[in-house]
Tab-separated table of N, CA and C in Angstrom:
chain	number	residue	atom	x	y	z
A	1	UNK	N	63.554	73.945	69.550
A	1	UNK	CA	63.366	75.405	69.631
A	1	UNK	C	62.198	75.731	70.557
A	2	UNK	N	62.296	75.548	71.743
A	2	UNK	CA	61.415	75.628	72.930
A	2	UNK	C	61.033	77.019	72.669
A	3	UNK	N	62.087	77.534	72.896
A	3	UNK	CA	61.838	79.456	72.957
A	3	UNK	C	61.177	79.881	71.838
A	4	UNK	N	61.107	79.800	70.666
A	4	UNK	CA	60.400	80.021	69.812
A	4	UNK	C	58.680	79.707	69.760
A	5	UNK	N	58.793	78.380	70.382
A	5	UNK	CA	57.629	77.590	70.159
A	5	UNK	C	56.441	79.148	71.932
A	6	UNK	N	57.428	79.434	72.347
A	6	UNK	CA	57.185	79.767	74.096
A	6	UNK	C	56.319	81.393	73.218
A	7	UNK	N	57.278	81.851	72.673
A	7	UNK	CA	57.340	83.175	72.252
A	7	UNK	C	55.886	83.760	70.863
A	8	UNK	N	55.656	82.420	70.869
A	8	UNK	CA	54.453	82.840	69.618
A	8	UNK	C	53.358	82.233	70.669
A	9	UNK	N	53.324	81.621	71.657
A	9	UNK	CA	52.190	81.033	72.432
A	9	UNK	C	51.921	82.785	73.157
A	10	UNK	N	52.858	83.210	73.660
A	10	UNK	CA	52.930	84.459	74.332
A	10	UNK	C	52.290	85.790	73.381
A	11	UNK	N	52.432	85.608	72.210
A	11	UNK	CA	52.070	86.504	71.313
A	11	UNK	C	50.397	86.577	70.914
A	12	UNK	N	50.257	84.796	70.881
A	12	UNK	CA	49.035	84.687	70.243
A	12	UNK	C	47.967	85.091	71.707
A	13	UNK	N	48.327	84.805	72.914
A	13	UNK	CA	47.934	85.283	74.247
A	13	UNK	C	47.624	87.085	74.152
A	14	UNK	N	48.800	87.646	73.600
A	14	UNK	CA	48.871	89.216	73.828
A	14	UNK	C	47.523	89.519	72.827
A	15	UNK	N	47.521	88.822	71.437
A	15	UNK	CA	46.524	88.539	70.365
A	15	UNK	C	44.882	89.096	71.138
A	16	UNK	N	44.815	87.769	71.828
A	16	UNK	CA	43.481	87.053	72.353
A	16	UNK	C	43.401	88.393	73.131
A	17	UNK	N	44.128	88.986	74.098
A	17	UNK	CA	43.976	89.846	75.073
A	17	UNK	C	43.182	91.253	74.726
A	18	UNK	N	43.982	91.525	73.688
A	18	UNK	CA	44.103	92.691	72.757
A	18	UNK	C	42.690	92.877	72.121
A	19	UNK	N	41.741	91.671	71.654
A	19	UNK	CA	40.683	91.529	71.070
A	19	UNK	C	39.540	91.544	71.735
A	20	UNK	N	39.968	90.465	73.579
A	20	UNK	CA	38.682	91.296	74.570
A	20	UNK	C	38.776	92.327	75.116
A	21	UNK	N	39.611	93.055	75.177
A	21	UNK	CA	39.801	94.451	75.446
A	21	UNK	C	38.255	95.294	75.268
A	22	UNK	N	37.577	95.229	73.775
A	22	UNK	CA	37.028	96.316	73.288
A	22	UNK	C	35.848	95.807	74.053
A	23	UNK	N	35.208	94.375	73.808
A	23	UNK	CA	34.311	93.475	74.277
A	23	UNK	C	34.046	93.876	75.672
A	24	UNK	N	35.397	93.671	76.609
A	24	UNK	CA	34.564	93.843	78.042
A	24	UNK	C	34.441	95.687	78.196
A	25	UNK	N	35.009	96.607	77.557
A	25	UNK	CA	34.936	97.651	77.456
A	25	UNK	C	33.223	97.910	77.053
A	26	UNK	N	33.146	96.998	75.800
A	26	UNK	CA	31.576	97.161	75.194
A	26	UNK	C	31.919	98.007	74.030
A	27	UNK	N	32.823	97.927	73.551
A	27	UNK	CA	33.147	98.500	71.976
A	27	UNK	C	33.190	97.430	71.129
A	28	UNK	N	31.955	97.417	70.140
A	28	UNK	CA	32.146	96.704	69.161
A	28	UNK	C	33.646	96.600	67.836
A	29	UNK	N	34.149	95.291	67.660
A	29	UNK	CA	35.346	95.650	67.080
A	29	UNK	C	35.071	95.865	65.740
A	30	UNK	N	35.982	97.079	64.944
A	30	UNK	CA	36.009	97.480	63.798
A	30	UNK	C	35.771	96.368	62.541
C-alpha cells in the first residue's frame, strides 16, 4: 500500500507546514 503509506507522509508535511506558519509569521501558537 505505497499510496497510503505516500498520502499520510503528505499529510503529516501539510501538519508540519501548518504549525510554522504562525512561527515565521511571529504568532505564538494557541
Amino acid at each position: 500500500m505505497q499510496n497510503r503509506k505516500q498520502l499520510k507522509i503528505e499529510a503529516l508535511a501539510n501538519n508540519l507546514k501548518i504549525n510554522q506558519i504562525p512561527k515565521l509569521i511571529g504568532i505564538p501558537n494557541a
